[in-house]
């Protein structure tokens, strides 16, 4: 049996009749950028999340950049975020001229460690950018308490978390601005790149809309330097078909995650995702991430001996990392897994000038050596999941 880490084929086959109609409607309309489809999507996306404004743009990365610009964050400013994330989180901060400051993640939820946050705040700190990684919501009440105490802005990176909730409210609706990606592998994926920002502040929404159109509040009047970052009508048409299905897909992802938890719970060598301890929170399971516990000692030794930037990348040479071997073993049995993320952002060659060393963020670094994402998508079959579970168990007990 072959199990891909993610597949859109069944979803696209199910939606093909609706998608064909929606896409040909756009082709016939001749409106390819902005227009009715895009406006309709912005309205329904805002309504789904319970926010007053959604502004569409070209990608999740651009959403983060637009948010930072709209909050006047730039050269000389620091933004606190985590290094255990996709590179774009930090890249957006650098793109506006500000400096990303990385705080370690917490060992149990892999999210920004809120108990470490205050230590990283100084007079240059302008904002906090929490990442709802893998679809798991950050404790936004706790985070906002700290943000208010130091008068910091909050930009939520919700790229992996469309539909996730904290205390009954959607992620993205808590901070000043929430940033979403509709990259095809996200929970709500378009047929190409696109993204959106959401906010309850109408003037911030307006500013981001202008920034996404070359800083142009009215035709050919440019009040500031902006970007060409708009959503294509075809992407909006696809998203308009898919958005009503999002919550159902999340229910399916939750059932898949629950089954993994039940069936792998007795594997002593695995660390499974921790249960959400907040009752009124929703994990939307963009990824199901396991860790291989017995590897920890080796990883700590490895981390101590690692020389960043001399080696080609932050990883064990020659697949000496047992996690990497486990991944190859699964692969040889037809189960494809992905490592999110093998190299922490603070140790990426592109960020060598920030001066972080191996050991700066020990929990993040260890996670990068231990994590593995098992196949998860709404349409995965019971047979496929049973096969993954049996392969995982067999390989680990061999
Ligand atoms: C995907 C992703 C982004 C970037 O989104 P794009 O649409 O690919 O630009 C940013 N942050 C996180 C955490 C992501 O997973």
CSV table of C-alpha atoms and ligand atoms in Angstrom, one decimal:
chain,number,residue,atom,x,y,z
A,1,UNK,CA,0.0,0.0,0.0
A,2,UNK,CA,1.1,3.6,-0.7
A,3,UNK,CA,0.1,6.3,1.7
A,4,UNK,CA,1.0,9.9,0.7
A,5,UNK,CA,1.6,12.5,3.5
A,6,UNK,CA,-1.2,14.6,1.9
A,7,UNK,CA,-3.4,14.2,-1.1
A,8,UNK,CA,-5.9,16.5,-2.9
A,9,UNK,CA,-7.0,14.0,-5.5
A,10,UNK,CA,-10.2,12.8,-3.8
A,11,UNK,CA,-11.2,16.3,-2.6
A,12,UNK,CA,-10.7,17.7,-6.1
A,13,UNK,CA,-12.5,14.8,-7.7
A,14,UNK,CA,-15.5,15.4,-5.4
A,15,UNK,CA,-15.5,19.1,-6.0
A,16,UNK,CA,-14.7,18.9,-9.8
A,17,UNK,CA,-18.3,19.7,-11.0
A,18,UNK,CA,-18.5,22.8,-8.7
A,19,UNK,CA,-15.0,23.9,-9.4
A,20,UNK,CA,-15.4,23.6,-13.2
A,21,UNK,CA,-18.5,25.9,-13.1
A,22,UNK,CA,-16.8,28.4,-10.8
A,23,UNK,CA,-13.6,28.6,-12.8
A,24,UNK,CA,-15.3,28.9,-16.1
A,25,UNK,CA,-17.5,31.6,-14.7
A,26,UNK,CA,-14.4,33.6,-14.0
A,27,UNK,CA,-12.9,32.9,-17.4
A,28,UNK,CA,-16.0,34.1,-19.1
A,29,UNK,CA,-16.3,37.2,-16.9
A,30,UNK,CA,-12.9,38.5,-17.9
A,31,UNK,CA,-12.4,39.8,-14.4
A,32,UNK,CA,-9.2,38.1,-13.3
A,33,UNK,CA,-7.9,40.2,-10.4
A,34,UNK,CA,-10.1,41.4,-7.6
A,35,UNK,CA,-13.8,41.8,-8.5
A,36,UNK,CA,-16.9,40.0,-7.3
A,37,UNK,CA,-15.5,36.6,-6.5
A,38,UNK,CA,-12.8,38.2,-4.4
A,39,UNK,CA,-15.2,40.4,-2.6
A,40,UNK,CA,-17.6,37.5,-1.9
A,41,UNK,CA,-14.7,35.5,-0.5
A,42,UNK,CA,-13.5,38.3,1.8
A,43,UNK,CA,-17.0,38.7,3.1
A,44,UNK,CA,-17.6,35.0,3.8
A,45,UNK,CA,-14.1,34.4,5.2
A,46,UNK,CA,-14.6,37.3,7.7
A,47,UNK,CA,-18.0,36.0,8.6
A,48,UNK,CA,-16.6,32.4,9.1
A,49,UNK,CA,-13.9,33.7,11.5
A,50,UNK,CA,-16.2,36.2,13.3
A,51,UNK,CA,-14.1,39.3,12.4
A,52,UNK,CA,-15.3,42.5,10.8
A,53,UNK,CA,-12.7,42.8,8.0
A,54,UNK,CA,-10.8,40.4,5.7
A,55,UNK,CA,-8.5,41.7,3.0
A,56,UNK,CA,-7.2,39.2,0.5
A,57,UNK,CA,-3.6,39.1,-0.9
A,58,UNK,CA,-1.2,37.1,-2.8
A,59,UNK,CA,0.2,34.7,-0.2
A,60,UNK,CA,0.5,34.0,3.5
A,61,UNK,CA,3.9,35.5,3.4
A,62,UNK,CA,2.5,38.8,2.0
A,63,UNK,CA,-0.2,38.7,4.6
A,64,UNK,CA,2.5,38.9,7.3
A,65,UNK,CA,4.3,41.6,5.5
A,66,UNK,CA,1.1,43.7,5.0
A,67,UNK,CA,0.3,43.3,8.7
A,68,UNK,CA,3.8,44.4,9.8
A,69,UNK,CA,3.7,47.4,7.4
A,70,UNK,CA,0.2,48.4,8.5
A,71,UNK,CA,1.4,48.5,12.2
A,72,UNK,CA,4.4,50.7,11.1
A,73,UNK,CA,6.9,48.1,12.1
A,74,UNK,CA,10.2,48.5,10.3
A,75,UNK,CA,13.9,49.3,10.7
A,76,UNK,CA,15.1,49.4,14.3
A,77,UNK,CA,12.1,47.4,15.6
A,78,UNK,CA,12.2,43.9,17.0
A,79,UNK,CA,9.4,41.3,16.6
A,80,UNK,CA,9.3,38.3,18.9
A,81,UNK,CA,8.4,35.0,17.3
A,82,UNK,CA,9.5,31.4,17.3
A,83,UNK,CA,12.2,29.6,15.4
A,84,UNK,CA,10.2,26.4,15.2
A,85,UNK,CA,8.0,27.4,12.2
A,86,UNK,CA,8.1,27.8,8.5
A,87,UNK,CA,10.8,30.2,7.4
A,88,UNK,CA,8.3,32.8,6.1
A,89,UNK,CA,7.3,33.8,9.6
A,90,UNK,CA,10.7,35.3,10.3
A,91,UNK,CA,11.4,36.2,6.6
A,92,UNK,CA,8.4,38.6,6.7
A,93,UNK,CA,9.8,40.4,9.7
A,94,UNK,CA,13.1,40.8,8.0
A,95,UNK,CA,11.4,41.9,4.7
A,96,UNK,CA,10.0,45.0,6.4
A,97,UNK,CA,13.5,45.8,7.9
A,98,UNK,CA,12.7,44.7,11.4
A,99,UNK,CA,14.6,42.1,13.4
A,100,UNK,CA,13.2,38.7,14.3
A,101,UNK,CA,13.9,37.7,17.9
A,102,UNK,CA,13.4,34.1,18.6
A,103,UNK,CA,11.9,32.7,21.8
A,104,UNK,CA,12.1,28.9,22.5
A,105,UNK,CA,9.0,26.8,22.2
A,106,UNK,CA,7.4,24.9,25.0
A,107,UNK,CA,8.1,21.2,25.2
A,108,UNK,CA,4.5,20.1,25.5
A,109,UNK,CA,2.8,22.0,22.7
A,110,UNK,CA,5.7,23.1,20.5
A,111,UNK,CA,4.3,26.7,20.5
A,112,UNK,CA,5.9,29.9,21.6
A,113,UNK,CA,6.8,29.4,25.3
A,114,UNK,CA,4.8,32.2,27.0
A,115,UNK,CA,6.8,31.9,30.2
A,116,UNK,CA,10.0,32.9,28.2
A,117,UNK,CA,8.4,35.8,26.4
A,118,UNK,CA,9.0,38.6,28.9
A,119,UNK,CA,12.7,38.0,29.0
A,120,UNK,CA,12.9,38.8,25.3
A,121,UNK,CA,11.1,42.1,25.5
A,122,UNK,CA,13.1,45.3,25.4
A,123,UNK,CA,12.6,48.9,24.4
A,124,UNK,CA,12.9,48.0,20.7
A,125,UNK,CA,10.3,45.3,20.8
A,126,UNK,CA,7.2,46.4,18.8
A,127,UNK,CA,5.2,43.2,18.4
A,128,UNK,CA,4.7,39.5,19.1
A,129,UNK,CA,4.1,37.1,16.3
A,130,UNK,CA,2.7,33.8,17.7
A,131,UNK,CA,2.4,30.9,15.3
A,132,UNK,CA,-0.5,28.5,15.6
A,133,UNK,CA,1.8,25.8,14.4
A,134,UNK,CA,0.3,22.6,12.9
A,135,UNK,CA,-3.2,24.0,13.5
A,136,UNK,CA,-2.9,24.1,17.3
A,137,UNK,CA,-4.0,27.3,18.9
A,138,UNK,CA,-1.7,29.4,21.1
A,139,UNK,CA,-3.1,30.4,24.5
A,140,UNK,CA,-4.2,33.9,23.3
A,141,UNK,CA,-5.5,35.1,26.6
A,142,UNK,CA,-2.2,34.6,28.3
A,143,UNK,CA,-0.3,36.1,25.3
A,144,UNK,CA,-2.5,39.2,25.1
A,145,UNK,CA,-2.1,39.8,28.9
A,146,UNK,CA,1.7,40.1,28.3
A,147,UNK,CA,1.2,42.1,25.1
A,148,UNK,CA,-1.0,44.6,26.9
A,149,UNK,CA,1.4,44.9,29.8
A,150,UNK,CA,4.2,46.0,27.4
A,151,UNK,CA,1.9,47.8,24.9
A,152,UNK,CA,3.0,45.4,22.1
A,153,UNK,CA,1.1,44.7,18.9
A,154,UNK,CA,0.1,41.1,18.1
A,155,UNK,CA,0.2,39.6,14.7
A,156,UNK,CA,-1.0,36.0,14.5
A,157,UNK,CA,0.5,33.7,12.0
A,158,UNK,CA,-2.5,31.5,11.3
A,159,UNK,CA,-1.1,30.1,8.0
A,160,UNK,CA,-1.6,26.5,9.3
A,161,UNK,CA,-4.7,27.2,11.4
A,162,UNK,CA,-7.7,28.3,9.4
A,163,UNK,CA,-10.6,27.1,11.6
A,164,UNK,CA,-8.7,26.7,14.8
A,165,UNK,CA,-10.1,28.3,17.9
A,166,UNK,CA,-9.0,29.5,21.3
A,167,UNK,CA,-11.7,29.8,23.9
A,168,UNK,CA,-14.4,29.6,21.3
A,169,UNK,CA,-13.0,32.4,19.1
A,170,UNK,CA,-11.2,31.8,15.8
A,171,UNK,CA,-7.4,32.3,15.8
A,172,UNK,CA,-6.7,35.5,13.9
A,173,UNK,CA,-9.5,37.3,15.7
A,174,UNK,CA,-7.5,37.8,18.9
A,175,UNK,CA,-4.5,39.9,17.9
A,176,UNK,CA,-4.4,43.2,16.1
A,177,UNK,CA,-4.2,41.3,12.8
A,178,UNK,CA,-4.4,37.6,11.8
A,179,UNK,CA,-2.6,36.3,8.7
A,180,UNK,CA,-3.7,33.4,6.6
A,181,UNK,CA,-2.3,31.4,3.8
A,182,UNK,CA,-4.3,29.5,1.2
A,183,UNK,CA,-1.3,27.6,-0.2
A,184,UNK,CA,-2.7,24.3,-1.6
A,185,UNK,CA,-1.6,22.1,1.3
A,186,UNK,CA,-3.1,24.3,4.1
A,187,UNK,CA,-6.5,23.3,5.6
A,188,UNK,CA,-8.2,25.8,3.2
A,189,UNK,CA,-6.1,25.6,0.1
A,190,UNK,CA,-6.6,27.5,-3.2
A,191,UNK,CA,-5.4,26.3,-6.6
A,192,UNK,CA,-2.2,28.3,-6.3
A,193,UNK,CA,-0.8,31.0,-4.1
A,194,UNK,CA,-3.1,33.3,-2.1
A,195,UNK,CA,-3.6,34.6,1.4
A,196,UNK,CA,-5.6,37.1,3.6
A,197,UNK,CA,-5.3,39.3,6.6
A,198,UNK,CA,-8.2,39.8,9.0
A,199,UNK,CA,-8.7,42.5,11.6
A,200,UNK,CA,-11.5,44.1,13.6
A,201,UNK,CA,-9.9,47.5,13.0
A,202,UNK,CA,-11.4,49.0,9.9
A,203,UNK,CA,-8.6,51.6,9.4
A,204,UNK,CA,-5.9,48.8,9.6
A,205,UNK,CA,-7.9,46.9,7.0
A,206,UNK,CA,-8.0,49.9,4.7
A,207,UNK,CA,-4.3,50.5,5.1
A,208,UNK,CA,-3.5,46.9,4.2
A,209,UNK,CA,-5.8,47.0,1.2
A,210,UNK,CA,-4.0,50.1,-0.1
A,211,UNK,CA,-0.6,48.6,0.7
A,212,UNK,CA,-1.6,45.5,-1.3
A,213,UNK,CA,-2.3,47.7,-4.3
A,214,UNK,CA,0.9,49.7,-4.6
A,215,UNK,CA,0.0,52.0,-1.7
A,216,UNK,CA,-2.8,53.4,-3.8
A,217,UNK,CA,-6.0,54.6,-2.0
A,218,UNK,CA,-7.5,55.9,-5.3
A,219,UNK,CA,-6.5,55.4,-8.9
A,220,UNK,CA,-3.0,56.5,-9.6
A,221,UNK,CA,-2.6,58.3,-6.3
A,222,UNK,CA,0.2,56.6,-4.4
A,223,UNK,CA,0.5,57.7,-0.7
A,224,UNK,CA,3.2,55.2,0.3
A,225,UNK,CA,5.3,52.4,-1.2
A,226,UNK,CA,3.3,49.2,-1.3
A,227,UNK,CA,3.2,45.9,-3.1
A,228,UNK,CA,1.5,44.2,-5.9
A,229,UNK,CA,-0.3,41.6,-3.7
A,230,UNK,CA,-3.8,40.9,-4.8
A,231,UNK,CA,-5.9,37.7,-5.0
A,232,UNK,CA,-6.7,36.3,-8.4
A,233,UNK,CA,-10.4,35.9,-9.1
A,234,UNK,CA,-9.8,32.2,-10.0
A,235,UNK,CA,-8.3,31.6,-6.6
A,236,UNK,CA,-11.2,33.3,-5.0
A,237,UNK,CA,-13.7,31.2,-7.0
A,238,UNK,CA,-12.0,28.0,-5.8
A,239,UNK,CA,-12.0,29.3,-2.2
A,240,UNK,CA,-15.6,30.2,-2.4
A,241,UNK,CA,-16.4,26.6,-3.4
A,242,UNK,CA,-14.1,25.2,-0.6
A,243,UNK,CA,-14.8,27.5,2.4
A,244,UNK,CA,-18.2,26.1,3.2
A,245,UNK,CA,-16.6,22.7,3.5
A,246,UNK,CA,-13.8,23.8,5.8
A,247,UNK,CA,-15.4,23.0,9.2
A,248,UNK,CA,-16.4,19.5,7.9
A,249,UNK,CA,-12.9,18.8,6.8
A,250,UNK,CA,-11.6,19.9,10.2
A,251,UNK,CA,-14.0,17.4,11.8
A,252,UNK,CA,-12.6,14.7,9.6
A,253,UNK,CA,-9.0,15.7,10.5
A,254,UNK,CA,-10.0,15.6,14.2
A,255,UNK,CA,-11.3,12.0,13.7
A,256,UNK,CA,-8.0,11.0,12.0
A,257,UNK,CA,-6.0,12.6,14.8
A,258,UNK,CA,-8.1,10.9,17.5
A,259,UNK,CA,-7.6,7.5,15.9
A,260,UNK,CA,-3.8,8.0,15.7
A,261,UNK,CA,-3.9,9.0,19.4
A,262,UNK,CA,-5.9,5.9,20.4
A,263,UNK,CA,-4.0,3.4,18.3
A,264,UNK,CA,-0.5,4.7,18.9
A,265,UNK,CA,-1.0,5.6,22.6
A,266,UNK,CA,0.6,2.4,23.8
A,267,UNK,CA,3.8,2.9,21.9
A,268,UNK,CA,6.4,3.7,24.6
A,269,UNK,CA,8.9,5.1,22.2
A,270,UNK,CA,6.6,7.7,20.8
A,271,UNK,CA,5.6,11.1,22.1
A,272,UNK,CA,2.2,12.0,20.6
A,273,UNK,CA,0.7,15.5,20.4
A,274,UNK,CA,-0.4,16.6,23.9
A,275,UNK,CA,-4.2,16.9,24.5
A,276,UNK,CA,-5.5,20.5,24.4
A,277,UNK,CA,-5.9,21.4,28.1
A,278,UNK,CA,-8.4,24.3,27.2
A,279,UNK,CA,-11.8,22.8,26.8
A,280,UNK,CA,-13.2,25.5,24.5
A,281,UNK,CA,-10.3,25.3,22.0
A,282,UNK,CA,-10.2,23.7,18.6
A,283,UNK,CA,-7.1,22.1,17.1
A,284,UNK,CA,-7.5,22.0,13.3
A,285,UNK,CA,-4.8,19.4,12.7
A,286,UNK,CA,-3.0,20.7,9.6
A,287,UNK,CA,-0.3,18.2,10.7
A,288,UNK,CA,-0.1,15.3,13.1
A,289,UNK,CA,3.3,15.4,14.5
A,290,UNK,CA,5.0,12.6,16.5
A,291,UNK,CA,8.3,12.5,18.3
A,292,UNK,CA,10.6,9.5,18.8
A,293,UNK,CA,11.4,9.6,22.5
A,294,UNK,CA,14.2,7.1,22.7
A,295,UNK,CA,16.3,9.2,20.5
A,296,UNK,CA,16.6,12.1,22.9
A,297,UNK,CA,20.0,11.3,24.4
A,298,UNK,CA,21.7,10.9,21.1
A,299,UNK,CA,20.1,14.1,19.9
A,300,UNK,CA,21.4,16.0,22.9
A,301,UNK,CA,24.9,14.7,22.2
A,302,UNK,CA,24.6,15.5,18.6
A,303,UNK,CA,23.3,19.1,19.3
A,304,UNK,CA,26.3,19.7,21.6
A,305,UNK,CA,28.7,18.7,18.9
A,306,UNK,CA,27.1,20.4,16.0
A,307,UNK,CA,29.0,23.1,14.2
A,308,UNK,CA,26.4,25.2,12.4
A,309,UNK,CA,27.2,26.7,9.0
A,310,UNK,CA,30.3,24.5,8.5
A,311,UNK,CA,28.1,21.5,7.9
A,312,UNK,CA,25.9,21.7,4.9
A,313,UNK,CA,22.8,21.7,7.0
A,314,UNK,CA,21.5,21.2,10.5
A,315,UNK,CA,21.1,17.4,10.5
A,316,UNK,CA,22.9,14.2,11.4
A,317,UNK,CA,25.3,13.2,8.7
A,318,UNK,CA,24.6,10.0,6.7
A,319,UNK,CA,21.2,9.4,8.2
A,320,UNK,CA,22.7,8.8,11.7
A,321,UNK,CA,19.6,10.4,13.2
A,322,UNK,CA,17.3,7.5,14.2
A,323,UNK,CA,14.3,9.7,13.3
A,324,UNK,CA,15.7,10.0,9.7
A,325,UNK,CA,16.3,6.2,9.6
A,326,UNK,CA,12.7,5.6,10.9
A,327,UNK,CA,11.4,7.9,8.1
A,328,UNK,CA,13.3,6.0,5.5
A,329,UNK,CA,12.0,2.7,6.9
A,330,UNK,CA,8.5,4.0,6.6
A,331,UNK,CA,9.1,5.2,3.1
A,332,UNK,CA,10.4,1.8,2.0
A,333,UNK,CA,7.1,0.4,3.2
A,334,UNK,CA,5.1,2.9,1.2
A,335,UNK,CA,4.4,5.4,4.0
A,336,UNK,CA,5.6,8.9,3.1
A,337,UNK,CA,6.1,11.3,6.0
A,338,UNK,CA,7.5,14.8,6.1
A,339,UNK,CA,9.7,16.6,8.6
A,340,UNK,CA,8.3,20.0,9.7
A,341,UNK,CA,10.9,21.4,10.2
A,342,UNK,CA,14.3,19.8,9.9
A,343,UNK,CA,16.3,23.0,10.4
A,344,UNK,CA,15.3,25.7,13.0
A,345,UNK,CA,15.0,29.2,11.5
A,346,UNK,CA,17.6,30.6,13.8
A,347,UNK,CA,20.2,28.2,12.4
A,348,UNK,CA,19.4,28.7,8.8
A,349,UNK,CA,22.4,30.0,6.8
A,350,UNK,CA,20.3,33.0,5.7
A,351,UNK,CA,20.2,34.1,9.3
A,352,UNK,CA,23.8,33.5,10.2
A,353,UNK,CA,24.2,37.2,10.8
A,354,UNK,CA,21.7,37.1,13.7
A,355,UNK,CA,24.4,35.3,15.7
A,356,UNK,CA,22.4,32.4,17.1
A,357,UNK,CA,24.4,29.2,17.8
A,358,UNK,CA,23.4,25.6,18.3
A,359,UNK,CA,22.2,25.5,21.9
A,360,UNK,CA,20.6,29.0,21.8
A,361,UNK,CA,17.1,27.5,21.6
A,362,UNK,CA,17.6,23.9,22.9
A,363,UNK,CA,13.9,22.8,22.8
A,364,UNK,CA,13.4,24.0,19.3
A,365,UNK,CA,16.6,22.3,18.1
A,366,UNK,CA,15.7,19.0,19.7
A,367,UNK,CA,12.3,19.1,18.2
A,368,UNK,CA,13.8,19.6,14.7
A,369,UNK,CA,15.8,16.4,15.2
A,370,UNK,CA,12.9,14.4,16.6
A,371,UNK,CA,9.7,15.3,14.9
A,372,UNK,CA,7.9,13.5,12.0
A,373,UNK,CA,4.5,14.3,10.5
A,374,UNK,CA,2.3,11.3,9.8
A,375,UNK,CA,0.0,11.3,6.8
A,376,UNK,CA,-3.2,13.3,7.6
A,377,UNK,CA,-5.8,14.7,5.3
A,378,UNK,CA,-9.6,14.6,5.5
A,379,UNK,CA,-10.0,11.9,2.8
A,380,UNK,CA,-7.4,9.4,4.2
A,381,UNK,CA,-9.1,6.0,4.4
A,382,UNK,CA,-9.3,3.8,7.5
A,383,UNK,CA,-7.3,1.2,5.6
A,384,UNK,CA,-4.6,3.7,4.8
A,385,UNK,CA,-4.5,4.8,8.5
A,386,UNK,CA,-4.5,1.3,9.8
A,387,UNK,CA,-1.6,0.5,7.5
A,388,UNK,CA,0.4,3.6,8.7
A,389,UNK,CA,-0.3,2.6,12.3
A,390,UNK,CA,0.8,-1.0,11.8
A,391,UNK,CA,4.0,0.0,10.0
A,392,UNK,CA,4.9,2.5,12.7
A,393,UNK,CA,4.4,-0.1,15.4
A,394,UNK,CA,6.3,-2.8,13.6
A,395,UNK,CA,9.3,-0.6,12.7
A,396,UNK,CA,9.6,0.7,16.2
A,397,UNK,CA,9.5,-2.7,17.8
A,398,UNK,CA,11.9,-4.3,15.4
B,1,LIG,C1,2.7,28.4,4.8
B,1,LIG,C2,3.1,29.3,5.9
B,1,LIG,C3,3.5,30.6,5.7
B,1,LIG,C4,3.5,31.3,4.3
B,1,LIG,O1,2.4,31.1,3.5
B,1,LIG,P1,2.6,31.2,1.9
B,1,LIG,O2,1.2,31.3,1.5
B,1,LIG,O3,3.2,30.0,1.5
B,1,LIG,O4,3.4,32.4,1.6
B,1,LIG,C5,3.8,31.4,6.8
B,1,LIG,N1,3.8,30.9,8.0
B,1,LIG,C6,3.6,29.6,8.3
B,1,LIG,C7,3.6,29.0,9.7
B,1,LIG,C8,3.2,28.7,7.2
B,1,LIG,O5,3.0,27.4,7.4
